[in-house]
Amino acid sequence: MRDGHGDDLHRYERIRANFSSNVTSLTDPTLLREYLRGEIDRIGSYPEPTAASLGKSLAKHHGLADGEVLVTSGATEGIYLIAQAYRELVHYYSPDPTFSEYRDAGRLFAREQRELETFEPGQDAPVGVYWLCSPNNPTGQVYSQDFLESLWSRYPQIYFVIDSSYSYFTEATLPDPKETIQRFPNVIFVASLTKRYAMPGLRLGYVMAHSEVIDRLSEYAAPWSVGSLAISAGEWIVRNDFPHLLDRRQLFVESERLWNAIKSLPYFDPQPTDTHFFLVSCTHPAIGSGAELKEILAQRYGLLVRDATNFGYSSPTIRIAAQRPEENDLLIAALTELSSSLKLTL
């Protein structure tokens, strides 16, 4: 899906606060961006074709072998490489609403796609690829370790892709990539650095998996897909031992405050979450869709949210991510005003 994601600021003017992306403005990227200003001359030369040096550094950081990491142009490239490399297998999708790119990549490459009604593919399930996101986008749900290990152990013939792009933004217990890959060679982790370090315009992610999986993915990876500045950013991050540019405690406190404030309003119902973003369903009689609510907030208040319709929600639903307190206050005030008005116009 090329269009329909969040962070579509290019479509609007005079946006005051952006809740549509899962990147949070509470992250302070000043140190990283100052470093990158000094690296600008690197764009005058081709980058390392496969960003292998950065891959080795990331593997060392995670306690993995050199051949167990592949650097990608954002998590999305990793998703499409997996779908392409394992195109002859059945691709399984969980019953939970989730990131659309898994299915989109499958539509491009997979021999067969199966929509599961439960999380169980069935004991006679053919060899395949099973896509999961934890914390899940858009629900914010984290799947428990016991639940995941049960699936991994009972279906060794299936590769389980765990999109861990939002792992930094939760206090829940998550699987350790090193331990998991050693115990379960059928698990593939897709990781992202762009969300944590507030640099989605650079595109930087990586895949962690057994070396045989990485070798297979590497056969399909295009040369120079990761740009020079993205590699520089990754080198800085690893060299500084994955520095914290975000006060996570403040993020979680602010997320809870925003969630509770919206919960107190009529017509707006925030859904449970394990992270800083969450869904809000709307039953306002004058709002007929998530797209309509998005346009009202953007045009009337200068607030950008994510329409959740293309996640599979037919009733009016949006996704928002907590931002700075003063920005969150703007959204609370806007929804408060909307909840007290029965006739709405842009």
GROMACS .gro file of C-alpha atoms in nm:
model
  346
    1MET     CA    1   0.000   0.000   0.000
    2ARG     CA    2   0.178   0.313  -0.120
    3ASP     CA    3  -0.087   0.552   0.009
    4GLY     CA    4  -0.309   0.534   0.316
    5HIS     CA    5  -0.041   0.512   0.584
    6GLY     CA    6  -0.007   0.770   0.857
    7ASP     CA    7   0.224   1.072   0.854
    8ASP     CA    8   0.072   1.210   0.532
    9LEU     CA    9   0.166   1.567   0.617
   10HIS     CA   10   0.223   1.638   0.248
   11ARG     CA   11  -0.156   1.640   0.199
   12TYR     CA   12  -0.226   1.917   0.450
   13GLU     CA   13  -0.130   2.269   0.542
   14ARG     CA   14  -0.104   2.426   0.887
   15ILE     CA   15  -0.088   2.102   1.085
   16ARG     CA   16  -0.016   2.193   1.447
   17ALA     CA   17   0.045   1.846   1.586
   18ASN     CA   18   0.094   1.507   1.421
   19PHE     CA   19  -0.058   1.202   1.594
   20SER     CA   20  -0.078   0.995   1.276
   21SER     CA   21   0.269   0.844   1.292
   22ASN     CA   22   0.392   0.613   1.567
   23VAL     CA   23   0.703   0.828   1.593
   24THR     CA   24   0.671   1.044   1.904
   25SER     CA   25   0.778   1.408   1.932
   26LEU     CA   26   0.899   1.332   2.285
   27THR     CA   27   1.211   1.187   2.123
   28ASP     CA   28   1.493   1.443   2.111
   29PRO     CA   29   1.703   1.358   1.802
   30THR     CA   30   1.934   1.661   1.837
   31LEU     CA   31   2.256   1.466   1.905
   32LEU     CA   32   2.201   1.229   1.613
   33ARG     CA   33   2.108   1.505   1.371
   34GLU     CA   34   2.407   1.715   1.471
   35TYR     CA   35   2.629   1.416   1.399
   36LEU     CA   36   2.464   1.358   1.060
   37ARG     CA   37   2.525   1.721   0.960
   38GLY     CA   38   2.896   1.644   0.978
   39GLU     CA   39   2.848   1.332   0.766
   40ILE     CA   40   2.676   1.503   0.471
   41ASP     CA   41   2.977   1.465   0.240
   42ARG     CA   42   2.928   1.088   0.247
   43ILE     CA   43   2.644   1.130  -0.002
   44GLY     CA   44   2.911   1.212  -0.263
   45SER     CA   45   3.012   0.844  -0.279
   46TYR     CA   46   2.824   0.519  -0.314
   47PRO     CA   47   2.743   0.351   0.018
   48GLU     CA   48   2.868   0.005   0.105
   49PRO     CA   49   2.659  -0.221  -0.126
   50THR     CA   50   2.498  -0.431   0.148
   51ALA     CA   51   2.582  -0.225   0.460
   52ALA     CA   52   2.766  -0.537   0.577
   53SER     CA   53   2.991  -0.352   0.822
   54LEU     CA   54   2.691  -0.206   1.000
   55GLY     CA   55   2.532  -0.552   0.996
   56LYS     CA   56   2.833  -0.696   1.180
   57SER     CA   57   2.816  -0.418   1.438
   58LEU     CA   58   2.445  -0.478   1.495
   59ALA     CA   59   2.505  -0.852   1.526
   60LYS     CA   60   2.772  -0.793   1.791
   61HIS     CA   61   2.538  -0.562   1.982
   62HIS     CA   62   2.267  -0.830   1.993
   63GLY     CA   63   2.512  -1.115   2.065
   64LEU     CA   64   2.447  -1.274   1.726
   65ALA     CA   65   2.685  -1.421   1.472
   66ASP     CA   66   2.798  -1.203   1.182
   67GLY     CA   67   2.576  -1.386   0.936
   68GLU     CA   68   2.258  -1.348   1.141
   69VAL     CA   69   2.178  -0.983   1.057
   70LEU     CA   70   2.081  -0.818   0.729
   71VAL     CA   71   2.056  -0.436   0.719
   72THR     CA   72   1.757  -0.306   0.522
   73SER     CA   73   1.610   0.021   0.403
   74GLY     CA   74   1.360   0.037   0.687
   75ALA     CA   75   1.160  -0.255   0.821
   76THR     CA   76   0.945  -0.246   0.507
   77GLU     CA   77   1.229  -0.363   0.282
   78GLY     CA   78   1.281  -0.656   0.518
   79ILE     CA   79   0.912  -0.746   0.491
   80TYR     CA   80   0.919  -0.747   0.111
   81LEU     CA   81   1.248  -0.942   0.098
   82ILE     CA   82   1.099  -1.216   0.318
   83ALA     CA   83   0.786  -1.236   0.102
   84GLN     CA   84   0.997  -1.256  -0.214
   85ALA     CA   85   1.252  -1.504  -0.083
   86TYR     CA   86   0.981  -1.740   0.045
   87ARG     CA   87   0.730  -1.679  -0.231
   88GLU     CA   88   0.676  -2.052  -0.292
   89LEU     CA   89   0.542  -2.102   0.061
   90VAL     CA   90   0.195  -2.043   0.205
   91HIS     CA   91   0.173  -1.708   0.385
   92TYR     CA   92  -0.044  -1.701   0.699
   93TYR     CA   93  -0.207  -1.391   0.848
   94SER     CA   94  -0.343  -1.373   1.202
   95PRO     CA   95  -0.706  -1.274   1.274
   96ASP     CA   96  -0.595  -0.950   1.441
   97PRO     CA   97  -0.595  -0.627   1.237
   98THR     CA   98  -0.232  -0.549   1.161
   99PHE     CA   99   0.014  -0.368   0.934
  100SER     CA  100  -0.107  -0.387   0.574
  101GLU     CA  101   0.235  -0.437   0.417
  102TYR     CA  102   0.245  -0.806   0.517
  103ARG     CA  103  -0.053  -0.882   0.295
  104ASP     CA  104   0.058  -0.641   0.026
  105ALA     CA  105   0.398  -0.811   0.003
  106GLY     CA  106   0.222  -1.147  -0.006
  107ARG     CA  107  -0.003  -1.034  -0.289
  108LEU     CA  108   0.305  -0.948  -0.491
  109PHE     CA  109   0.502  -1.265  -0.429
  110ALA     CA  110   0.329  -1.545  -0.234
  111ARG     CA  111   0.203  -1.858  -0.407
  112GLU     CA  112  -0.085  -1.878  -0.160
  113GLN     CA  113  -0.221  -1.659   0.119
  114ARG     CA  114  -0.436  -1.783   0.407
  115GLU     CA  115  -0.642  -1.569   0.640
  116LEU     CA  116  -0.664  -1.746   0.975
  117GLU     CA  117  -0.983  -1.734   1.181
  118THR     CA  118  -0.783  -1.825   1.492
  119PHE     CA  119  -0.412  -1.804   1.562
  120GLU     CA  120  -0.375  -2.178   1.493
  121PRO     CA  121  -0.279  -2.272   1.136
  122GLY     CA  122  -0.365  -2.639   1.209
  123GLN     CA  123  -0.138  -2.934   1.268
  124ASP     CA  124  -0.147  -3.033   0.900
  125ALA     CA  125  -0.055  -2.680   0.791
  126PRO     CA  126   0.191  -2.680   0.500
  127VAL     CA  127   0.532  -2.515   0.519
  128GLY     CA  128   0.481  -2.142   0.528
  129VAL     CA  129   0.547  -1.793   0.660
  130TYR     CA  130   0.337  -1.659   0.949
  131TRP     CA  131   0.329  -1.282   0.999
  132LEU     CA  132   0.295  -1.126   1.344
  133CYS     CA  133   0.367  -0.779   1.483
  134SER     CA  134   0.444  -0.731   1.852
  135PRO     CA  135   0.369  -0.471   1.976
  136ASN     CA  136   0.104  -0.493   1.711
  137ASN     CA  137   0.027  -0.204   1.481
  138PRO     CA  138  -0.242  -0.064   1.514
  139THR     CA  139  -0.374  -0.221   1.836
  140GLY     CA  140  -0.061  -0.181   2.050
  141GLN     CA  141  -0.106  -0.537   2.179
  142VAL     CA  142   0.199  -0.738   2.288
  143TYR     CA  143   0.175  -1.114   2.244
  144SER     CA  144   0.297  -1.304   2.549
  145GLN     CA  145   0.618  -1.504   2.546
  146ASP     CA  146   0.430  -1.823   2.635
  147PHE     CA  147   0.184  -1.774   2.351
  148LEU     CA  148   0.459  -1.714   2.097
  149GLU     CA  149   0.678  -2.001   2.210
  150SER     CA  150   0.380  -2.234   2.195
  151LEU     CA  151   0.328  -2.145   1.829
  152TRP     CA  152   0.697  -2.162   1.742
  153SER     CA  153   0.746  -2.504   1.898
  154ARG     CA  154   0.426  -2.664   1.766
  155TYR     CA  155   0.477  -2.546   1.407
  156PRO     CA  156   0.848  -2.597   1.329
  157GLN     CA  157   0.764  -2.617   0.957
  158ILE     CA  158   0.649  -2.254   0.958
  159TYR     CA  159   0.870  -1.946   0.962
  160PHE     CA  160   0.732  -1.694   1.211
  161VAL     CA  161   0.808  -1.333   1.122
  162ILE     CA  162   0.799  -1.112   1.432
  163ASP     CA  163   0.788  -0.746   1.339
  164SER     CA  164   0.943  -0.585   1.645
  165SER     CA  165   0.952  -0.229   1.509
  166TYR     CA  166   0.787  -0.091   1.824
  167SER     CA  167   0.973  -0.297   2.083
  168TYR     CA  168   1.130   0.012   2.240
  169PHE     CA  169   0.791   0.164   2.313
  170THR     CA  170   0.654  -0.089   2.561
  171GLU     CA  171   0.721  -0.203   2.916
  172ALA     CA  172   0.594  -0.554   2.839
  173THR     CA  173   0.832  -0.849   2.826
  174LEU     CA  174   0.946  -0.929   2.473
  175PRO     CA  175   1.143  -1.221   2.327
  176ASP     CA  176   1.520  -1.181   2.323
  177PRO     CA  177   1.640  -1.221   1.962
  178LYS     CA  178   1.963  -1.405   2.050
  179GLU     CA  179   1.797  -1.659   2.279
  180THR     CA  180   1.502  -1.703   2.046
  181ILE     CA  181   1.704  -1.763   1.730
  182GLN     CA  182   1.921  -2.018   1.914
  183ARG     CA  183   1.616  -2.209   2.035
  184PHE     CA  184   1.383  -2.154   1.739
  185PRO     CA  185   1.555  -2.138   1.398
  186ASN     CA  186   1.210  -2.082   1.243
  187VAL     CA  187   1.176  -1.732   1.393
  188ILE     CA  188   1.267  -1.420   1.196
  189PHE     CA  189   1.280  -1.076   1.361
  190VAL     CA  190   1.222  -0.756   1.165
  191ALA     CA  191   1.359  -0.451   1.349
  192SER     CA  192   1.341  -0.077   1.288
  193LEU     CA  193   1.563   0.209   1.401
  194THR     CA  194   1.362   0.484   1.234
  195LYS     CA  195   1.083   0.488   1.494
  196ARG     CA  196   1.305   0.486   1.802
  197TYR     CA  197   1.535   0.758   1.669
  198ALA     CA  198   1.267   0.972   1.499
  199MET     CA  199   1.420   0.944   1.152
  200PRO     CA  200   1.159   0.778   0.928
  201GLY     CA  201   1.283   0.981   0.633
  202LEU     CA  202   1.619   0.799   0.638
  203ARG     CA  203   1.482   0.440   0.627
  204LEU     CA  204   1.691   0.206   0.841
  205GLY     CA  205   1.599  -0.137   0.971
  206TYR     CA  206   1.739  -0.489   0.988
  207VAL     CA  207   1.642  -0.853   0.992
  208MET     CA  208   1.771  -1.097   1.257
  209ALA     CA  209   1.745  -1.469   1.188
  210HIS     CA  210   1.935  -1.796   1.149
  211SER     CA  211   2.223  -1.759   0.902
  212GLU     CA  212   2.050  -1.981   0.645
  213VAL     CA  213   1.754  -1.740   0.641
  214ILE     CA  214   1.981  -1.436   0.610
  215ASP     CA  215   2.172  -1.598   0.324
  216ARG     CA  216   1.847  -1.657   0.139
  217LEU     CA  217   1.721  -1.303   0.192
  218SER     CA  218   2.057  -1.163   0.082
  219GLU     CA  219   2.013  -1.323  -0.259
  220TYR     CA  220   1.721  -1.089  -0.324
  221ALA     CA  221   1.857  -0.772  -0.164
  222ALA     CA  222   1.931  -0.491  -0.410
  223PRO     CA  223   2.277  -0.331  -0.385
  224TRP     CA  224   2.301   0.015  -0.225
  225SER     CA  225   1.943   0.000  -0.092
  226VAL     CA  226   2.058   0.158   0.236
  227GLY     CA  227   2.189   0.511   0.182
  228SER     CA  228   2.508   0.663   0.318
  229LEU     CA  229   2.342   0.883   0.580
  230ALA     CA  230   2.127   0.595   0.704
  231ILE     CA  231   2.442   0.384   0.746
  232SER     CA  232   2.609   0.673   0.928
  233ALA     CA  233   2.310   0.698   1.161
  234GLY     CA  234   2.326   0.325   1.231
  235GLU     CA  235   2.699   0.342   1.302
  236TRP     CA  236   2.644   0.628   1.547
  237ILE     CA  237   2.365   0.441   1.722
  238VAL     CA  238   2.570   0.123   1.767
  239ARG     CA  239   2.887   0.311   1.860
  240ASN     CA  240   2.694   0.490   2.134
  241ASP     CA  241   2.537   0.164   2.256
  242PHE     CA  242   2.184   0.246   2.139
  243PRO     CA  243   2.151   0.575   2.333
  244HIS     CA  244   1.823   0.678   2.488
  245LEU     CA  245   1.698   0.991   2.314
  246LEU     CA  246   1.356   0.950   2.472
  247ASP     CA  247   1.242   0.960   2.833
  248ARG     CA  248   1.037   0.640   2.817
  249ARG     CA  249   0.887   0.696   3.161
  250GLN     CA  250   0.753   1.033   3.048
  251LEU     CA  251   0.614   0.872   2.732
  252PHE     CA  252   0.426   0.603   2.924
  253VAL     CA  253   0.289   0.854   3.177
  254GLU     CA  254   0.176   1.086   2.900
  255SER     CA  255   0.024   0.799   2.702
  256GLU     CA  256  -0.181   0.695   3.003
  257ARG     CA  257  -0.292   1.054   3.064
  258LEU     CA  258  -0.404   1.094   2.703
  259TRP     CA  259  -0.584   0.760   2.704
  260ASN     CA  260  -0.770   0.837   3.027
  261ALA     CA  261  -0.870   1.186   2.911
  262ILE     CA  262  -1.023   1.047   2.591
  263LYS     CA  263  -1.190   0.765   2.784
  264SER     CA  264  -1.379   1.022   2.991
  265LEU     CA  265  -1.543   1.173   2.682
  266PRO     CA  266  -1.874   1.065   2.530
  267TYR     CA  267  -1.860   0.913   2.181
  268PHE     CA  268  -1.488   0.835   2.195
  269ASP     CA  269  -1.360   0.501   2.323
  270PRO     CA  270  -0.984   0.435   2.337
  271GLN     CA  271  -0.890   0.069   2.309
  272PRO     CA  272  -0.651  -0.114   2.547
  273THR     CA  273  -0.284  -0.095   2.449
  274ASP     CA  274   0.061  -0.202   2.566
  275THR     CA  275   0.242   0.089   2.406
  276HIS     CA  276   0.217   0.462   2.330
  277PHE     CA  277  -0.021   0.433   2.035
  278PHE     CA  278  -0.378   0.310   2.043
  279LEU     CA  279  -0.705   0.295   1.855
  280VAL     CA  280  -1.000   0.521   1.931
  281SER     CA  281  -1.344   0.416   1.815
  282CYS     CA  282  -1.602   0.688   1.754
  283THR     CA  283  -1.981   0.662   1.792
  284HIS     CA  284  -2.059   1.030   1.735
  285PRO     CA  285  -2.389   1.045   1.542
  286ALA     CA  286  -2.256   1.310   1.300
  287ILE     CA  287  -1.933   1.125   1.214
  288GLY     CA  288  -1.975   0.843   0.966
  289SER     CA  289  -1.620   0.717   0.913
  290GLY     CA  290  -1.263   0.731   1.033
  291ALA     CA  291  -1.176   0.931   0.722
  292GLU     CA  292  -1.439   1.191   0.812
  293LEU     CA  293  -1.310   1.225   1.168
  294LYS     CA  294  -0.955   1.258   1.036
  295GLU     CA  295  -1.056   1.541   0.802
  296ILE     CA  296  -1.248   1.727   1.074
  297LEU     CA  297  -0.947   1.713   1.307
  298ALA     CA  298  -0.706   1.817   1.032
  299GLN     CA  299  -0.909   2.093   0.872
  300ARG     CA  300  -1.075   2.243   1.179
  301TYR     CA  301  -0.807   2.192   1.443
  302GLY     CA  302  -0.482   2.133   1.254
  303LEU     CA  303  -0.439   1.790   1.415
  304LEU     CA  304  -0.337   1.491   1.204
  305VAL     CA  305  -0.450   1.140   1.306
  306ARG     CA  306  -0.444   0.802   1.132
  307ASP     CA  307  -0.766   0.678   0.972
  308ALA     CA  308  -0.784   0.309   1.070
  309THR     CA  309  -1.026   0.204   0.796
  310ASN     CA  310  -0.761   0.026   0.591
  311PHE     CA  311  -0.669  -0.183   0.894
  312GLY     CA  312  -1.011  -0.344   0.849
  313TYR     CA  313  -1.231  -0.130   1.075
  314SER     CA  314  -1.570  -0.052   0.921
  315SER     CA  315  -1.693   0.170   1.207
  316PRO     CA  316  -1.529   0.512   1.260
  317THR     CA  317  -1.189   0.439   1.412
  318ILE     CA  318  -0.863   0.631   1.428
  319ARG     CA  319  -0.516   0.551   1.560
  320ILE     CA  320  -0.319   0.806   1.757
  321ALA     CA  321   0.026   0.810   1.917
  322ALA     CA  322   0.107   1.012   2.227
  323GLN     CA  323   0.317   1.323   2.167
  324ARG     CA  324   0.439   1.609   2.386
  325PRO     CA  325   0.201   1.716   2.667
  326GLU     CA  326   0.107   2.045   2.499
  327GLU     CA  327   0.026   1.860   2.175
  328ASN     CA  328  -0.179   1.599   2.357
  329ASP     CA  329  -0.371   1.881   2.524
  330LEU     CA  330  -0.467   2.014   2.179
  331LEU     CA  331  -0.614   1.677   2.083
  332ILE     CA  332  -0.798   1.640   2.414
  333ALA     CA  333  -0.948   1.987   2.370
  334ALA     CA  334  -1.054   1.913   2.011
  335LEU     CA  335  -1.222   1.583   2.098
  336THR     CA  336  -1.387   1.746   2.399
  337GLU     CA  337  -1.538   2.011   2.174
  338LEU     CA  338  -1.650   1.755   1.917
  339SER     CA  339  -1.809   1.538   2.184
  340SER     CA  340  -2.030   1.828   2.293
  341SER     CA  341  -2.148   1.919   1.943
  342LEU     CA  342  -2.408   1.722   1.749
  343LYS     CA  343  -2.369   1.911   1.420
  344LEU     CA  344  -2.024   1.914   1.264
  345THR     CA  345  -1.879   2.088   0.960
  346LEU     CA  346  -1.524   2.124   0.836
   0.00000   0.00000   0.00000
